[in-house]
Short mmCIF file of C-alpha atoms in Angstrom, two decimals:
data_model
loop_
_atom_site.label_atom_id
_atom_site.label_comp_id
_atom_site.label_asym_id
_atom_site.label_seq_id
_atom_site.Cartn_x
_atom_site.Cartn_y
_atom_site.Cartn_z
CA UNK A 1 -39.75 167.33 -50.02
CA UNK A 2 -42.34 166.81 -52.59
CA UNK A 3 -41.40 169.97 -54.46
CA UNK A 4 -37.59 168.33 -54.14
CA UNK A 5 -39.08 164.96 -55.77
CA UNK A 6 -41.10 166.57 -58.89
CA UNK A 7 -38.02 169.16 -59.75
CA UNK A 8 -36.12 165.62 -59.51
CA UNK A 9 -38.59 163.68 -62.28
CA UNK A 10 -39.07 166.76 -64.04
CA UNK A 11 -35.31 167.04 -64.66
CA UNK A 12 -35.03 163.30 -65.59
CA UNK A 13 -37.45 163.59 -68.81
CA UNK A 14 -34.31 165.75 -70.61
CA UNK A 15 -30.82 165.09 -71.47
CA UNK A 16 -28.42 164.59 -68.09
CA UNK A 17 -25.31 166.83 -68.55
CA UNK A 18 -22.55 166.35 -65.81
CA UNK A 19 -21.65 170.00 -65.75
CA UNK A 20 -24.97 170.43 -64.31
CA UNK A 21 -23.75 168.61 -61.08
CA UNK A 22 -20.15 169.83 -61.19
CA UNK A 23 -19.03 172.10 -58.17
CA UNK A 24 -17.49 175.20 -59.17
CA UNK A 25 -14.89 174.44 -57.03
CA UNK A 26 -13.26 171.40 -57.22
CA UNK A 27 -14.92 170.77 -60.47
CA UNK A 28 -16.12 167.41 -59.33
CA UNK A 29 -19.65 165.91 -58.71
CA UNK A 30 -21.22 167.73 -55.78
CA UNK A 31 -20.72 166.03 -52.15
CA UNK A 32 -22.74 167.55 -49.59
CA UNK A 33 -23.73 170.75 -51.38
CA UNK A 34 -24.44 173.94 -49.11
CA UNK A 35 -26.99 176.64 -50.32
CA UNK A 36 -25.57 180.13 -50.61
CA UNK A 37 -27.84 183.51 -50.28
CA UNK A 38 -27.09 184.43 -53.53
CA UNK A 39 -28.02 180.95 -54.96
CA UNK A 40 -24.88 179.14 -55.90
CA UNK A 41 -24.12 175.84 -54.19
CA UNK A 42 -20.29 174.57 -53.59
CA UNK A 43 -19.54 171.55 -51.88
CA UNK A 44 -19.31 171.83 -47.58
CA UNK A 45 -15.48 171.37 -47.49
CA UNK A 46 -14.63 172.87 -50.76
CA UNK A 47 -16.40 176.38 -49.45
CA UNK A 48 -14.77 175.66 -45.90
CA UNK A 49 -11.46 175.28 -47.82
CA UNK A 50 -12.10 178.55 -49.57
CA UNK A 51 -13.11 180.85 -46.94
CA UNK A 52 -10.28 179.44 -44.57
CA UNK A 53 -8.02 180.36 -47.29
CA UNK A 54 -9.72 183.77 -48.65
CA UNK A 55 -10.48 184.73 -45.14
CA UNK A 56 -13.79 186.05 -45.92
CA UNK A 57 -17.21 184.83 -46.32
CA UNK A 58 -18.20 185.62 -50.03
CA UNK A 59 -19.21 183.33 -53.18
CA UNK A 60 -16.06 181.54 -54.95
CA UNK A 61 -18.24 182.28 -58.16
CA UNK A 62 -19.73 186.21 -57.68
CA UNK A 63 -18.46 187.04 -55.06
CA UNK A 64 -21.17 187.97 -52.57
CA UNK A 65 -20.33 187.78 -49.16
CA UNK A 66 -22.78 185.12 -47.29
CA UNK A 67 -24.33 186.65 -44.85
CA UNK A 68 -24.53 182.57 -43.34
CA UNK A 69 -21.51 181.22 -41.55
CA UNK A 70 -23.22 177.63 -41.74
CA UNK A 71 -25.10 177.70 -45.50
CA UNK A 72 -27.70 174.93 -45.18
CA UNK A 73 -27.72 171.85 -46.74
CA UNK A 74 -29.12 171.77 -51.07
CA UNK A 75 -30.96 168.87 -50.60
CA UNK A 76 -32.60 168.73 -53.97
CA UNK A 77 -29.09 168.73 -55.31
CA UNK A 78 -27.81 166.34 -53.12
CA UNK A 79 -30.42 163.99 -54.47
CA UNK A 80 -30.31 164.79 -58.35
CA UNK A 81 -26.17 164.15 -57.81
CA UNK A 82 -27.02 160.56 -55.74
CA UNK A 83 -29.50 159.74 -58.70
CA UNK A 84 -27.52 160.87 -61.62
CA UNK A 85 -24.51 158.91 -60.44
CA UNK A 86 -26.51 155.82 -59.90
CA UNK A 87 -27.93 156.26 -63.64
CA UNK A 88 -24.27 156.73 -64.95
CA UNK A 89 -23.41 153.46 -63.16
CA UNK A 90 -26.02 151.86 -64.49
CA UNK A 91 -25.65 152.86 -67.88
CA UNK A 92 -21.76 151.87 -67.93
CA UNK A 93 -23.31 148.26 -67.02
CA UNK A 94 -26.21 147.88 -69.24
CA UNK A 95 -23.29 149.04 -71.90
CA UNK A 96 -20.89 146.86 -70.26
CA UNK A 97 -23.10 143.70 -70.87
CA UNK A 98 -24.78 144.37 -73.92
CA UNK A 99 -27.67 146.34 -73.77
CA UNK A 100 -28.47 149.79 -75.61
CA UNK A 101 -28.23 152.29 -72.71
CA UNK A 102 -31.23 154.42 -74.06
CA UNK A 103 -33.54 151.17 -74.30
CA UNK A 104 -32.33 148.83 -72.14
CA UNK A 105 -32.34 146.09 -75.36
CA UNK A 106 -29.96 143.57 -76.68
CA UNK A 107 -27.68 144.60 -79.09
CA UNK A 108 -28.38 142.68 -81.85
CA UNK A 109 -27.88 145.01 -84.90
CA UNK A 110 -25.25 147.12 -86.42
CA UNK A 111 -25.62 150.27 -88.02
CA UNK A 112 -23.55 150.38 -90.66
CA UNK A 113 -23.27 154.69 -91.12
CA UNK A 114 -22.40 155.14 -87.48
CA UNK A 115 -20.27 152.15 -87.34
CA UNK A 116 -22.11 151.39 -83.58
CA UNK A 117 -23.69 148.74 -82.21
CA UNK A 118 -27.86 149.36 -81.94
CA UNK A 119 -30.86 147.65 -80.79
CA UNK A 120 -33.98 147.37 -82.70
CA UNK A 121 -35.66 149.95 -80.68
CA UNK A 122 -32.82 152.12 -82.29
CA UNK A 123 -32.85 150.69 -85.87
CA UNK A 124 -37.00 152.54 -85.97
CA UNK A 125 -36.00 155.59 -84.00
CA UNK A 126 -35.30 158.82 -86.12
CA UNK A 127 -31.72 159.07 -85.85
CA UNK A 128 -31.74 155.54 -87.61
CA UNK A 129 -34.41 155.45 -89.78
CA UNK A 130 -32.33 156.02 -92.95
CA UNK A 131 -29.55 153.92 -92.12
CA UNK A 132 -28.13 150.27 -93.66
CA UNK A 133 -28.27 147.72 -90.75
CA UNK A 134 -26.38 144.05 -90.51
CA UNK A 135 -26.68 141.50 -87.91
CA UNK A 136 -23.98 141.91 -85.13
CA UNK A 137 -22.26 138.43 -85.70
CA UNK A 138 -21.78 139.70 -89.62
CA UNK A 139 -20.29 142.79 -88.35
CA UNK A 140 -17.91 141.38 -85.66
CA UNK A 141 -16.69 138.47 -88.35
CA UNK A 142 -15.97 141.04 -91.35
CA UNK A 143 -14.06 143.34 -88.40
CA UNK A 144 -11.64 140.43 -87.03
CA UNK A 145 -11.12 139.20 -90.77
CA UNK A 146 -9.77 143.30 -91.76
CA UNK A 147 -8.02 142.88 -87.98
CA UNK A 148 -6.28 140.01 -88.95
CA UNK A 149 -5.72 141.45 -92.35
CA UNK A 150 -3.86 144.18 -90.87
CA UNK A 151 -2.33 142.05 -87.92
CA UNK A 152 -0.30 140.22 -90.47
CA UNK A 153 2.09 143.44 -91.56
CA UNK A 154 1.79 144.31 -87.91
CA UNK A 155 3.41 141.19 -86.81
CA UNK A 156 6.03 140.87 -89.68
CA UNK A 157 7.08 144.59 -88.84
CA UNK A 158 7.35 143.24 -85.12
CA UNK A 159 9.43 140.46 -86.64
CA UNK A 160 11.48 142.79 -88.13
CA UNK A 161 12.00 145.27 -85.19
CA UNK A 162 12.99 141.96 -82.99
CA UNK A 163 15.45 141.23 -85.41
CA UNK A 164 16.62 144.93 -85.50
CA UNK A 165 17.13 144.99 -81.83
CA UNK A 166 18.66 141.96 -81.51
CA UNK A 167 21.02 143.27 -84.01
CA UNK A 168 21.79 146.66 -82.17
CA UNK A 169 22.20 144.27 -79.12
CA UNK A 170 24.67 142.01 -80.36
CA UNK A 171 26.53 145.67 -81.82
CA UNK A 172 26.23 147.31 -78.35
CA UNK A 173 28.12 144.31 -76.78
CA UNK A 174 30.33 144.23 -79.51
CA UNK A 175 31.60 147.97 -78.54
CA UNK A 176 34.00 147.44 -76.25
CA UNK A 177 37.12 149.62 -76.32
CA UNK A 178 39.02 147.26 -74.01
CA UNK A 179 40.67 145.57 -76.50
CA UNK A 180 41.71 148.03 -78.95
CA UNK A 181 42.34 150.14 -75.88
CA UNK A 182 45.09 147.41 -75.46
CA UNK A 183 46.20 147.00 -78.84
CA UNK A 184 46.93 150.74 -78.51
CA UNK A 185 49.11 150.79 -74.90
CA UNK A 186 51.07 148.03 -77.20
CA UNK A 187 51.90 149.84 -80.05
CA UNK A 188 53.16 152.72 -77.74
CA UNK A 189 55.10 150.55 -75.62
CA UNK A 190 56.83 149.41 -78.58
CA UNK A 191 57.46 153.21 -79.00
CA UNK A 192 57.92 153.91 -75.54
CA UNK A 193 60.98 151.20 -75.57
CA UNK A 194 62.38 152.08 -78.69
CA UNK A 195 62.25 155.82 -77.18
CA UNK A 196 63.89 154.59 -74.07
CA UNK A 197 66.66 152.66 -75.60
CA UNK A 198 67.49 155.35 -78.14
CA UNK A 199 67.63 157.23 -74.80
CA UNK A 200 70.00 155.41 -73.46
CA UNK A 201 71.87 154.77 -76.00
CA UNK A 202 72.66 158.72 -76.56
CA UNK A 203 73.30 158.64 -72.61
CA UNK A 204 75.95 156.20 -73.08
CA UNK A 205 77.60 157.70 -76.15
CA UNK A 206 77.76 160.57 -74.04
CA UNK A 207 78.91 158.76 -70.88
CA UNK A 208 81.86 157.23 -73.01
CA UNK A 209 82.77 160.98 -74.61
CA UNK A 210 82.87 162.25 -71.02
CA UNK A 211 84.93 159.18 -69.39
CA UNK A 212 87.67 159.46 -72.96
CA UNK A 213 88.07 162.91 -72.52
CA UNK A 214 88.47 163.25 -68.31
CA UNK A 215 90.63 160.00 -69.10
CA UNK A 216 92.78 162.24 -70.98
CA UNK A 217 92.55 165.90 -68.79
CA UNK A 218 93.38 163.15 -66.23
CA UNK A 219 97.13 162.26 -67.93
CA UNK A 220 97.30 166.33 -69.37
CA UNK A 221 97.34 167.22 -65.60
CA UNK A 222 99.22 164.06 -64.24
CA UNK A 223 102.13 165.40 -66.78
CA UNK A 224 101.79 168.94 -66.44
CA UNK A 225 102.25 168.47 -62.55
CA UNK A 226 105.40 166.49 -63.21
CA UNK A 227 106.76 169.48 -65.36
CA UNK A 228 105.66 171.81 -62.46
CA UNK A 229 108.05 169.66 -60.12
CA UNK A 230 110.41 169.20 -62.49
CA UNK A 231 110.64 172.76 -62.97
CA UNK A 232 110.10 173.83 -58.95
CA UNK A 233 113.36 171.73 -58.74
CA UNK A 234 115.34 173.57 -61.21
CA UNK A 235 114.22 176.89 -59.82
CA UNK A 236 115.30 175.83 -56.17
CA UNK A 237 119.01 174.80 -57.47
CA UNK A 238 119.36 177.75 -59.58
CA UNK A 239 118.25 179.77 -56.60
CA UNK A 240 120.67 178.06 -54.36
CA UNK A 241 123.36 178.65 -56.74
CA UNK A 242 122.99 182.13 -56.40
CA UNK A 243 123.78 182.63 -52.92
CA UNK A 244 127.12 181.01 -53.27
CA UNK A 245 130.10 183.10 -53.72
CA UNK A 246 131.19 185.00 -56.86
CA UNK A 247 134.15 182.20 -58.05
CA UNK A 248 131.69 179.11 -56.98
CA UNK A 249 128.93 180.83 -58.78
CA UNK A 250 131.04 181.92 -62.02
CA UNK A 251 132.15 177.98 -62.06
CA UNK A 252 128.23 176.59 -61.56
CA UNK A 253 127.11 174.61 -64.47
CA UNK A 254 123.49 177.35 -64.17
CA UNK A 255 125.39 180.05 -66.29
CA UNK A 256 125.61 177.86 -69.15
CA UNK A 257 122.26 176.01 -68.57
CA UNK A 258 119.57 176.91 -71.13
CA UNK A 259 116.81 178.65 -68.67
CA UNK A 260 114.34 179.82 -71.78
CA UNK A 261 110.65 179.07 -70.59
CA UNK A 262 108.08 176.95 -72.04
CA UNK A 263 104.46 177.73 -72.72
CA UNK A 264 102.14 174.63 -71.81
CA UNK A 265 100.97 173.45 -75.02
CA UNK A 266 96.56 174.09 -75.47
CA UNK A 267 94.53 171.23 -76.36
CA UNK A 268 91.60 171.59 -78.44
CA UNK A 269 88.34 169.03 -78.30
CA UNK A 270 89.10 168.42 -74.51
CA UNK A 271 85.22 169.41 -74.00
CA UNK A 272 82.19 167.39 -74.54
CA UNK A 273 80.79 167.69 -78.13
CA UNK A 274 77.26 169.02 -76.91
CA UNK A 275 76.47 169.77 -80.45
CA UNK A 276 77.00 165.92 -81.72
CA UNK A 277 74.28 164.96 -79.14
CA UNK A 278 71.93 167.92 -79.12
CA UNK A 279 71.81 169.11 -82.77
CA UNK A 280 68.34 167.99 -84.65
CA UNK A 281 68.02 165.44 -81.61
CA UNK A 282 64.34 164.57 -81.99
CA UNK A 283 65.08 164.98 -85.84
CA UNK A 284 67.69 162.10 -85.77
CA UNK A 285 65.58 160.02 -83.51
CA UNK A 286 63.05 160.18 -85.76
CA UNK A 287 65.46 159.30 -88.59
CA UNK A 288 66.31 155.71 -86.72
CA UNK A 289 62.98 155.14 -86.29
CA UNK A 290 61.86 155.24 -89.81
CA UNK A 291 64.31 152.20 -89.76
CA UNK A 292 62.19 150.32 -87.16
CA UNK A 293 58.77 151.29 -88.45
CA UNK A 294 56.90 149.93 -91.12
CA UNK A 295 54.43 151.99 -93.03
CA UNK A 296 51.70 149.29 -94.48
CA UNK A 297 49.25 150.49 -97.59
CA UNK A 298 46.43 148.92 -97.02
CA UNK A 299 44.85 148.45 -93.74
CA UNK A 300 41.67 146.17 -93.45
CA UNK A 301 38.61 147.12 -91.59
CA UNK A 302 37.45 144.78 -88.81
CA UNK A 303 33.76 146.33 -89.41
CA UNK A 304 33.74 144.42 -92.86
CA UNK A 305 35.36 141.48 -92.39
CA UNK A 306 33.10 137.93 -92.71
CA UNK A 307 32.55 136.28 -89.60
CA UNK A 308 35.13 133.42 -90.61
CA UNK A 309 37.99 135.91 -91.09
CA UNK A 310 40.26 136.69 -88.62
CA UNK A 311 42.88 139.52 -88.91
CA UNK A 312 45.93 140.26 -87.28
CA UNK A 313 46.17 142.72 -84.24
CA UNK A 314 48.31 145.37 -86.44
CA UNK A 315 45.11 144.77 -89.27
CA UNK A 316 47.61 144.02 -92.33
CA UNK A 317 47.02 140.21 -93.07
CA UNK A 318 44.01 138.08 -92.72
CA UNK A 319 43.48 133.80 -92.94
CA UNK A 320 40.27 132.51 -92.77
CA UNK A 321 39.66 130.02 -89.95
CA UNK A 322 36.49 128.50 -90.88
CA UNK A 323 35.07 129.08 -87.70
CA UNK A 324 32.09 132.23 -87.63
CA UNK A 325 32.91 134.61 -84.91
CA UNK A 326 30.34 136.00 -82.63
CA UNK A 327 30.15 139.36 -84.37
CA UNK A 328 27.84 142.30 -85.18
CA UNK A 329 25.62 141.71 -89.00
CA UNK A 330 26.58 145.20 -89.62
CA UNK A 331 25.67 146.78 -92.89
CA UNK A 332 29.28 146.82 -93.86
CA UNK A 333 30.16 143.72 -93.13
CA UNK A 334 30.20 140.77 -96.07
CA UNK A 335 28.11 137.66 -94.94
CA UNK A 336 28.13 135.60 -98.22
CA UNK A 337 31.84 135.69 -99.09
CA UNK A 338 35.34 135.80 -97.56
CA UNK A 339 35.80 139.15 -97.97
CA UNK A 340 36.98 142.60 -96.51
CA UNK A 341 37.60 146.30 -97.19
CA UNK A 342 40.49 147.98 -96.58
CA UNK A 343 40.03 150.50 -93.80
CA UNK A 344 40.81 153.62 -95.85
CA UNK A 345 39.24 154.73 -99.26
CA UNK A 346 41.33 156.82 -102.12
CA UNK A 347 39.72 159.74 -104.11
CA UNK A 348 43.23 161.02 -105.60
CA UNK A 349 46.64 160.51 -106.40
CA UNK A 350 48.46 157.39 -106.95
CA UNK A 351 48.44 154.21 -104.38
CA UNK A 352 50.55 151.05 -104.91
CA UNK A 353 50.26 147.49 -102.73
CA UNK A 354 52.00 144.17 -103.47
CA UNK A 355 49.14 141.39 -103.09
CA UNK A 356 49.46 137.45 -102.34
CA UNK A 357 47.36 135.94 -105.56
CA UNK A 358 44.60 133.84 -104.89
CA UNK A 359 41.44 133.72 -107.24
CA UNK A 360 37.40 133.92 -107.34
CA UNK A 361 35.48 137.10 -106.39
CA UNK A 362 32.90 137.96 -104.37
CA UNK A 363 29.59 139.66 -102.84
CA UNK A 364 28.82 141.46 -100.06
CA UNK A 365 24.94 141.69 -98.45
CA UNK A 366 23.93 140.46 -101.51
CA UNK A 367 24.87 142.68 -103.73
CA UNK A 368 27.72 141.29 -106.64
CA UNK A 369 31.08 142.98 -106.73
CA UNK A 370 30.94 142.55 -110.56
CA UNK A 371 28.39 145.49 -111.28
CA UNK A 372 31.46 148.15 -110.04
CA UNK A 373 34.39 146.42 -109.91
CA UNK A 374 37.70 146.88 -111.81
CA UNK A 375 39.09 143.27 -111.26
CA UNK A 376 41.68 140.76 -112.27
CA UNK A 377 41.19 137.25 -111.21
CA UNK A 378 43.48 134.77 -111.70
CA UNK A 379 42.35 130.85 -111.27
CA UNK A 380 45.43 128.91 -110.36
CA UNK A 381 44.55 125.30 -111.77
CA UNK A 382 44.28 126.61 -115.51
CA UNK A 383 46.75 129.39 -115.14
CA UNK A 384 44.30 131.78 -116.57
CA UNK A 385 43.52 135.34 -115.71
CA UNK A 386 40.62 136.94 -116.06
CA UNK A 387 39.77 141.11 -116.21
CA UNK A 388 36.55 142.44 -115.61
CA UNK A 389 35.30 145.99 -116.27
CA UNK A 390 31.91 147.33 -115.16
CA UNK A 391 29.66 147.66 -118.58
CA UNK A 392 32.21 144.86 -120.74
CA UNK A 393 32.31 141.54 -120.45
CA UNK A 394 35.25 139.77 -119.14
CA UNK A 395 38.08 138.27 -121.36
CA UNK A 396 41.16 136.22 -120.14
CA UNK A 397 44.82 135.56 -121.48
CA UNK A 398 47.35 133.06 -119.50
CA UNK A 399 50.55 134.44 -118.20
CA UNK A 400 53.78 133.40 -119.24
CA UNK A 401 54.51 132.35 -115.69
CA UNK A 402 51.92 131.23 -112.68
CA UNK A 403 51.44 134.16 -110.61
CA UNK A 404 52.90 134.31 -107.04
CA UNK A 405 52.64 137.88 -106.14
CA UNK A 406 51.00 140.96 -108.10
CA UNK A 407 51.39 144.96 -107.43
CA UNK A 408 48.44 147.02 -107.68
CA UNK A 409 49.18 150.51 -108.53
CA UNK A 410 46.00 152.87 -108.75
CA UNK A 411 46.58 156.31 -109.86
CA UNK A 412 42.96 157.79 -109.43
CA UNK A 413 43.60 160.99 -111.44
CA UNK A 414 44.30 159.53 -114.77
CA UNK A 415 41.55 156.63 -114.02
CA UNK A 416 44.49 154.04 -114.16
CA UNK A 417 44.63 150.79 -112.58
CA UNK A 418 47.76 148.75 -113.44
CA UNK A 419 48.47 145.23 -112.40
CA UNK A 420 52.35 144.32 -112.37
CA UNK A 421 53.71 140.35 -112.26
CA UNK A 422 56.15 141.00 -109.19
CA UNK A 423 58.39 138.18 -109.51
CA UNK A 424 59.17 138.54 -113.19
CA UNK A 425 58.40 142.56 -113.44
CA UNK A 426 56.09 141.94 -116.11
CA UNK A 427 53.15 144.21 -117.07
CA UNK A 428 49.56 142.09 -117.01
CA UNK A 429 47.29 144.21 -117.26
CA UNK A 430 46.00 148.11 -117.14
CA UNK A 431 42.27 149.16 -116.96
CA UNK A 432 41.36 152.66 -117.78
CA UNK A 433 38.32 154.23 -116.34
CA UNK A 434 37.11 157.91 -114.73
CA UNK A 435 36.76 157.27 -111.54
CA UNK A 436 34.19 159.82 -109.69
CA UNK A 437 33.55 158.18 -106.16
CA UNK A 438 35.69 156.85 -103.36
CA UNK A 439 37.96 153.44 -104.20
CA UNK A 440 38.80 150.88 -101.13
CA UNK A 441 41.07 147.70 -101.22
CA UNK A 442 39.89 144.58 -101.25
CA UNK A 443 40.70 141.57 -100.27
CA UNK A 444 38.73 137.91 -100.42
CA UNK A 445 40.25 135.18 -98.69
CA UNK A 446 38.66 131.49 -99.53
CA UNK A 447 39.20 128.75 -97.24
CA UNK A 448 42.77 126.87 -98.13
CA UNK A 449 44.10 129.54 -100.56
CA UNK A 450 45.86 132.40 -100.84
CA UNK A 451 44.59 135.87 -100.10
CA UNK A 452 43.60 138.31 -102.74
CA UNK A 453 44.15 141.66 -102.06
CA UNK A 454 42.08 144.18 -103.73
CA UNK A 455 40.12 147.54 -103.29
CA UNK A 456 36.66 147.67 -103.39
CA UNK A 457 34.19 150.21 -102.62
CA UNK A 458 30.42 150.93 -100.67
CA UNK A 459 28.22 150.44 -103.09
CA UNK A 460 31.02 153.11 -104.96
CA UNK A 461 33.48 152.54 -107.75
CA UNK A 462 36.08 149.34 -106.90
CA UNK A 463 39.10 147.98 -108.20
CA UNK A 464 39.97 144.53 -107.53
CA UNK A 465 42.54 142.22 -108.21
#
């Protein structure tokens, strides 16, 4: 025991170091460590566990087999792991309550090239004795002022990301397919109907070919059988005649009757005309519903429409109710004006819409219209109209007539856009310019006007009117 207690305060004068009390095992702090022959100690249960498992008695680190079944007890290490885990707990509270762990001080300094609190045994020891030193009050009051420095981005960012996800909320309750799902099942029952009624109105037609013409077998056979009877009759008395005797039958009236036979006469169309009802069928159906159908030019898109627009369920007209909707602040959509895209974009060929005129332009997120926008604005109280170009600055002339409705005709390839007075086919206006991006319609509807109708672009070229 005494030999256990000085190799126990001779270890304590150097550096502890936990692998030193680490079973080999379980890599853990040694509980009840057993003494093998060949000198290596493993806790009790982790060598039980072993040799159950190995099913031999030999060393989990060489080896050796133990010539022991029961290895005895290591006290000494037993009682250098009790007394280093009793120092490691009271370290982690002299450091938990301000005291230097090596001195058992108050921390009252700070060393400023370690960036660690010291005490002032420390600030004379060797590892110190070069350093810059401040109070510890200085040091925490400099640290929470750069903390609260940097706390101030920290907390606009969080701001910002609250925002943001309220934002992506309101969007993700906004998806819901239900009612364009709906809109959808509409516009094909429309089809559906029209389908069905063209249906049955080529069943009919058909019905009414087949009635006419079994109508009319009907009286061909009702005649023919009377001129079977008629004739059945004739062939009976002539027959009759002939059994009568030579004088009676020179004197019959059948001798000078005209007995020639005659053919039934053919009749052509008596079958149903499949090819009037079957030839280019879905072709001509087709046909008659180009006559029901309505192809619109411009489309808007919901996604950019302000909050106080509402648009019809088919998306071709919009009226501005005054009254902000519940809806997503999408990058697309315009918050500062009435405004909205048109739901497709044109990068060739030549596109024409009729517009109601209105007046005033617009911005959307911010950003003005006028930097690319190819516009004409007319302001009904003065009767004025106004063009703007990107790069020029605006000029104006007054039509000959107030302005009711105005076509648009944009033919992309030549870098035309041509502005036509509708009710007096009059020519207003044409804008030249090369057009490289994509061009949308436009339209801005203020409160108690008429719409304007335009195209318009993202953050691309635009042409307005």
């Amino acid at each position: 025991v005494a030999d256990s207690q000085l190799r126990c305060s001779d270890y304590y004068r150097r550096p502890e170091r936990e692998t030193d009390f680490s079973c080999p095992v379980c890599c853990d702090i040694f509980r009840d460590p057993v003494l093998l022959s060949c000198s290596h100690s493993v806790c009790k249960n982790c060598l039980e566990k072993f040799w159950e498992t190995k099913g031999s008695r030999e060393c989990p680190v060489c080896k050796r087999r133990s010539s022991r079944e029961l290895p005895p007890i290591n006290l000494a290490l037993k009682n250098l792991c009790e007394a280093f885990l009793e120092s490691r707990s009271q370290r982690s509270s002299a450091g938990s309550e301000g005291l230097c762990v090596l001195h058992n001080e108050k921390l009252k300094l700070f060393c400023l090239d370690e960036q660690q609190p010291v005490c002032v045994v420390c600030q004379t020891s060797k590892s110190h004795k070069s350093h810059d030193f401040c109070p510890v009050d200085e040091a925490v009051t400099e640290f929470k002022d750069k903390l609260k420095s940097a706390l101030e981005p920290l907390h606009e960012n969080l701001r910002v990301l609250e925002e943001a996800k309220r934002d992506y909320d309101q969007t993700a309750a906004h998806i819901k397919a239900q009612h364009t799902e709906r809109q959808i099942k509409e516009e094909f029952e429309k089809l559906h109907q029209f389908l069905r009624d063209e249906e049955a109105a080529r069943i009919a037609a058909l019905k009414e070919e087949e009635e006419q013409k079994s109508q009319m077998m009907r009286r061909k056979i009702q005649e023919m059988n009377r001129e079977i009877s008629a004739l059945s009759d004739t062939i009976r008395n002539i027959e009759k005649e002939m059994e009568a005797e030579d004088v009676l039958f020179l004197q019959s009236s059948v001798l000078r009757a005209q007995l020639t036979p005659k053919d039934p006469e053919k009749t052509s169309g008596a079958l149903i005309n499949v090819g009037k009802h079957l030839s280019n069928l879905k072709f001509r159906v087709w046909e008659n519903m180009q006559e029901v159908l309505q192809y619109t030019p411009v489309t808007l898109d919901p996604n950019t429409a302000h909050p106080d627009l509402h648009l019809s369920d088919d998306l071709t007209a919009v009226e501005n109710t005054n009254q902000r909707s519940s809806l997503p602040d999408n990058p697309e959509r315009f918050d500062e004006w009435w405004s909205v895209l048109g739901s497709e974009g044109f990068t060739s060929g030549i596109h024409c819409w009729d517009i109601q005129v209105g007046d005033k332009s617009g911005t959307r997120k911010g950003d003005s219209l006028r930097g690319s926008v190819w516009s004409l604005s007319y302001d009904k109280s003065s009767n004025t109209i106004w063009i703007f170009c990107p790069g020029q600055s605006g000029h104006s002339f007054r039509p000959k007539e107030k302005l009711q409705r105005v076509r648009v005709q944009l033919d992309w390839d030549r870098g035309k856009v041509t502005f036509t007075d509708l009710l007096t086919n009059t020519h207003l206006h044409t804008i030249t310019h090369t057009f490289t991006q994509r061009v949308f319609p436009f339209q801005y509807k203020p409160p108690y006007q008429s719409p304007i109708l335009s195209s318009a672009g993202h953050k691309q070229n635009r042409v307005s009117a």
